[in-house]
Coordinates of N, CA, C and O in Angstrom, one line a residue:
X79 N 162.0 30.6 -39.0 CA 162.5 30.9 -40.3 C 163.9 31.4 -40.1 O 164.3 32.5 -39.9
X80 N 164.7 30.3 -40.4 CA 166.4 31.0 -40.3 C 167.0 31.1 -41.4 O 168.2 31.3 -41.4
X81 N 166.3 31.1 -42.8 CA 166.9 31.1 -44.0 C 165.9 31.9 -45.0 O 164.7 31.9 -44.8
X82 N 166.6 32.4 -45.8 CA 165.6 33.5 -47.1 C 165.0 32.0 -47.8 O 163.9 32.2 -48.2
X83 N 165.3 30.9 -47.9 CA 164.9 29.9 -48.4 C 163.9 29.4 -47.4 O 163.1 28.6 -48.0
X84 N 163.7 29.5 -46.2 CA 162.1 29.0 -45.2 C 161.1 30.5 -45.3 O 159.9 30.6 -44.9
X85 N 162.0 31.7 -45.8 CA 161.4 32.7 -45.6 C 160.2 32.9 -47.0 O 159.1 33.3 -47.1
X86 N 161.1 32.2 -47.9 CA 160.4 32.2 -49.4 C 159.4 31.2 -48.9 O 158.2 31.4 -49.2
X87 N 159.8 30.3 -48.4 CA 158.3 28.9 -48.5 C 157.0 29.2 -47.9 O 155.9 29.0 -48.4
X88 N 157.2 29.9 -46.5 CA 156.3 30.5 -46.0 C 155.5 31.4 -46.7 O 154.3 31.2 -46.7
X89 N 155.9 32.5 -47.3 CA 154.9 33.5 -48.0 C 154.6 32.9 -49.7 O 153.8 33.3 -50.5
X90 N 155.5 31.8 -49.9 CA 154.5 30.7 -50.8 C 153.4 29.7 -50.0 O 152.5 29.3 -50.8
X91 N 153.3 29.5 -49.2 CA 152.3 28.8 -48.5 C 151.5 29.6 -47.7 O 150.8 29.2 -46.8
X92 N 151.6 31.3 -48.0 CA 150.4 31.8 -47.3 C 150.4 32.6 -46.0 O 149.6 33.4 -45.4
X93 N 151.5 32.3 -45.7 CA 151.7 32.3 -44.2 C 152.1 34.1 -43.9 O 152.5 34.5 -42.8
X94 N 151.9 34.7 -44.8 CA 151.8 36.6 -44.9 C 150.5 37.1 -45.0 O 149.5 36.6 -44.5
X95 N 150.8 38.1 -45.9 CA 149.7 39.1 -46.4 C 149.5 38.1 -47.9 O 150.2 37.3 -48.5
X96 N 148.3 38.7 -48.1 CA 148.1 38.3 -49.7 C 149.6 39.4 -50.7 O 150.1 40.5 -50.5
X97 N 149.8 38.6 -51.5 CA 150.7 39.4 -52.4 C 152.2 39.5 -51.8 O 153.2 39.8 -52.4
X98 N 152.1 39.0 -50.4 CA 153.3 39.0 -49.9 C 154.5 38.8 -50.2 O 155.5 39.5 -50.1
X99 N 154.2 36.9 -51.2 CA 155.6 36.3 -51.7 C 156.4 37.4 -53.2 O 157.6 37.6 -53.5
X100 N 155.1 37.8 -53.8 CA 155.6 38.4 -55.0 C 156.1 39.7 -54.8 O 156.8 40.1 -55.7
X101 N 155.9 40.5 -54.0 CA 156.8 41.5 -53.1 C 157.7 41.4 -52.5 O 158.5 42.4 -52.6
X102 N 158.1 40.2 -51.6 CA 159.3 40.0 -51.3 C 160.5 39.9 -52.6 O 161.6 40.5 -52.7
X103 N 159.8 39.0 -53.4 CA 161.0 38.7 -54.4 C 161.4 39.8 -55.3 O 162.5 40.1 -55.9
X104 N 160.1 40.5 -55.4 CA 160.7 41.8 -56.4 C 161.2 43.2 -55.4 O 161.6 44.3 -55.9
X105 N 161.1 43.0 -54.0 CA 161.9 44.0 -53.4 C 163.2 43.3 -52.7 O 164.0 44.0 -52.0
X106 N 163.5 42.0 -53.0 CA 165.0 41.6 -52.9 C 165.8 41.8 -54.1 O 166.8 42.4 -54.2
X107 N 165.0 41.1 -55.3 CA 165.6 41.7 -56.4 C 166.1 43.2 -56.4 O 167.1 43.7 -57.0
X108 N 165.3 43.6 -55.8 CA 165.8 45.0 -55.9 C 167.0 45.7 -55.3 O 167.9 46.5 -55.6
X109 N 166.7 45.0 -54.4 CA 167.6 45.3 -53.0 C 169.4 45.2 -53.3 O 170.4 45.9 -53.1
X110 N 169.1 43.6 -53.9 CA 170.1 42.8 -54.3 C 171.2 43.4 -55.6 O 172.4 43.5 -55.6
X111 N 170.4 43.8 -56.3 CA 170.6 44.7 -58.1 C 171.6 46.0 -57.2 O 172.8 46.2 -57.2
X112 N 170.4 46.7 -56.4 CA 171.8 48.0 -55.9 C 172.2 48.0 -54.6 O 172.1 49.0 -53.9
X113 N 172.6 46.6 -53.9 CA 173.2 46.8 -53.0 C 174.5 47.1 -53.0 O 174.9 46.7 -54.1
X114 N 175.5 47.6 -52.3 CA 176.9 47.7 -52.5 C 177.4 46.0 -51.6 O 176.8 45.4 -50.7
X115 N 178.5 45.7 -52.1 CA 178.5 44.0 -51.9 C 178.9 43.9 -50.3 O 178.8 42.9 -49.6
X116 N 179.3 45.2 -49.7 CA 180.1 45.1 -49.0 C 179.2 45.6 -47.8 O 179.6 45.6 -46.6
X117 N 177.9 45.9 -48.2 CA 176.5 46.2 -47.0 C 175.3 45.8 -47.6 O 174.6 46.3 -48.5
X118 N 175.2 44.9 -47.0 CA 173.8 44.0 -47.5 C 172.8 44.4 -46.5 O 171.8 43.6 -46.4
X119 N 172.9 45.6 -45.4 CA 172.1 46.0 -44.8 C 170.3 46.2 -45.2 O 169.4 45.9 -44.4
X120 N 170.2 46.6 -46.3 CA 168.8 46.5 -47.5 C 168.4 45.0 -47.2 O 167.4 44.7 -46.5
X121 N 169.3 44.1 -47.7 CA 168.4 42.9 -47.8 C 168.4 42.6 -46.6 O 167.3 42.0 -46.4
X122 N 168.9 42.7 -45.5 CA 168.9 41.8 -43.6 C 167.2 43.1 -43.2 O 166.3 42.7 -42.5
X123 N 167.2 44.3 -43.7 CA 166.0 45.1 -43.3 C 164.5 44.6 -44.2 O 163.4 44.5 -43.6
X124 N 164.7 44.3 -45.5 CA 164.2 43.4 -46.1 C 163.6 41.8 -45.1 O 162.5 41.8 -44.7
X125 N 164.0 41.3 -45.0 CA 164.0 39.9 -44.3 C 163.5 40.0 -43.0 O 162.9 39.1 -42.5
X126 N 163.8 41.1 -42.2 CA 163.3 40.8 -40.8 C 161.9 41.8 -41.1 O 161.1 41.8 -40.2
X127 N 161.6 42.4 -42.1 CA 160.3 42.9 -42.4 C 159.3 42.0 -43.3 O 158.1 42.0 -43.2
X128 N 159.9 41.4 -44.0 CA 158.9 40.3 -43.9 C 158.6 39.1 -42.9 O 157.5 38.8 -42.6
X129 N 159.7 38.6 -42.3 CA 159.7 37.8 -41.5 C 158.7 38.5 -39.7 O 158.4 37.9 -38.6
X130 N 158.5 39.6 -40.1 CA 157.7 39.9 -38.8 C 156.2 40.7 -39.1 O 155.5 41.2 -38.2
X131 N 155.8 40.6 -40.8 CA 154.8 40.3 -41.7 C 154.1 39.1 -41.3 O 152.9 39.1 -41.1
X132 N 154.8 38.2 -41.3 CA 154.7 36.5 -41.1 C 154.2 36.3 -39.8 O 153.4 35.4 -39.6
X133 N 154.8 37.1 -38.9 CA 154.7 36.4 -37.3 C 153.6 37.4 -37.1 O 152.9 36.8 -36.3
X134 N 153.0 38.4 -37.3 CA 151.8 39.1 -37.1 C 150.9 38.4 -37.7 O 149.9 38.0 -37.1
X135 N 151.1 38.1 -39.0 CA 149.5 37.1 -39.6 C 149.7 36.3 -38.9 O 148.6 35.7 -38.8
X136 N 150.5 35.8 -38.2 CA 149.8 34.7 -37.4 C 149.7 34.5 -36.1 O 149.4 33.5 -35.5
X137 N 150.1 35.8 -35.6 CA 149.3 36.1 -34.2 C 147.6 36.1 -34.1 O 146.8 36.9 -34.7
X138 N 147.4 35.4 -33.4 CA 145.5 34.9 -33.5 C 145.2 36.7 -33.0 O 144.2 37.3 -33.5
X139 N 145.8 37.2 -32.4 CA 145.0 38.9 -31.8 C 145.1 39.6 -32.9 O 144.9 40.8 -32.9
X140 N 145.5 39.0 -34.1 CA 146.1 40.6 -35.5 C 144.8 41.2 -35.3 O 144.3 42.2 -34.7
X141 N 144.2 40.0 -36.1 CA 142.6 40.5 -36.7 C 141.6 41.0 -35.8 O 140.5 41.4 -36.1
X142 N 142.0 41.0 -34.4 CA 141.2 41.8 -33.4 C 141.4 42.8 -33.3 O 140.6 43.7 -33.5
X143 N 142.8 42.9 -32.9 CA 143.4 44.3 -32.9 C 143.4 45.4 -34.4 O 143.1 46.6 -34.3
X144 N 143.7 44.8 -35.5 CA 143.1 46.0 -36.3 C 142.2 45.9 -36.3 O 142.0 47.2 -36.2
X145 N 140.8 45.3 -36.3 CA 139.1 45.6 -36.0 C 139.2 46.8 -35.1 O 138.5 47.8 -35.3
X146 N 139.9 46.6 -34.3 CA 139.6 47.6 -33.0 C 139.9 48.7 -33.2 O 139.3 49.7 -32.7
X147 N 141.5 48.6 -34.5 CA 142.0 50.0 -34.6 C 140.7 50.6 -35.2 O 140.0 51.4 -34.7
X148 N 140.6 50.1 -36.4 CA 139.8 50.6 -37.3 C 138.2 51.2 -36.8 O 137.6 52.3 -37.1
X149 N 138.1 50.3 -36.1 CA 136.7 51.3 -35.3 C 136.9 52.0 -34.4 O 136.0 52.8 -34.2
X150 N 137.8 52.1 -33.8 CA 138.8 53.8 -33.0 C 138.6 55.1 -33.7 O 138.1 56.2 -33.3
X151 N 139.4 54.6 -35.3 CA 139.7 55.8 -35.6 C 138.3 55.9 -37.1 O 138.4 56.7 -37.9
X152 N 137.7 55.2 -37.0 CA 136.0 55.7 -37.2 C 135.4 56.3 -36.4 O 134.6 57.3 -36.6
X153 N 135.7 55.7 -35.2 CA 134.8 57.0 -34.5 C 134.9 58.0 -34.2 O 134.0 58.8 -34.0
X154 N 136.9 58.3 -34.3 CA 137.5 59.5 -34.3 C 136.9 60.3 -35.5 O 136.9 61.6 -35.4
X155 N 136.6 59.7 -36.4 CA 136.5 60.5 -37.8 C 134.8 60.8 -37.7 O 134.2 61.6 -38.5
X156 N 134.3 60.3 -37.1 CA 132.6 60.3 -37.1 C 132.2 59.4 -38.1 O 131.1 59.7 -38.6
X157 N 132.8 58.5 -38.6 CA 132.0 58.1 -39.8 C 132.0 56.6 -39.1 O 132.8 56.2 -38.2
X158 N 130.6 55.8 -39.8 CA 130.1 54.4 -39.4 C 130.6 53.3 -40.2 O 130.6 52.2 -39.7
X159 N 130.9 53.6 -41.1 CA 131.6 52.3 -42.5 C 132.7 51.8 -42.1 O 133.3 51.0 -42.9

């Protein structure tokens, strides 16, 4: 993904979290509305946080590794759910 335009297509085809694409666009909008023109630093922090949203959903170990967190810190807590 080297463009906010391959960046948009992917979290329209899924390739994030659920809800991903409609959060990106309304926290660029946002970004975009008060950035000062002359530091677009917001939107480049923007982009590489979705874009590494993207590359975790699709690391095949995500969903093992949070399983694992998650029953860590259940056991830390004592509870079984």
């Amino acid at each position: 993904m080297r463009t906010i335009g391959e960046l948009r297509a992917a979290l329209v085809m899924g390739y994030g979290f659920p809800g991903d694409a409609d959060d990106f666009e309304a926290e660029l909008a946002r970004e975009i509305s008060h950035a000062d023109p002359a530091d677009l630093s917001g939107v480049v922090r923007l982009v590489e946080e979705f874009r590494g949203r993207i590359v975790a959903r699709q690391d095949p170990a995500f969903d093992t590794a949070v399983a694992a967190a998650i029953a860590e810190i259940r056991t830390a807590r004592g509870t079984s759910r």
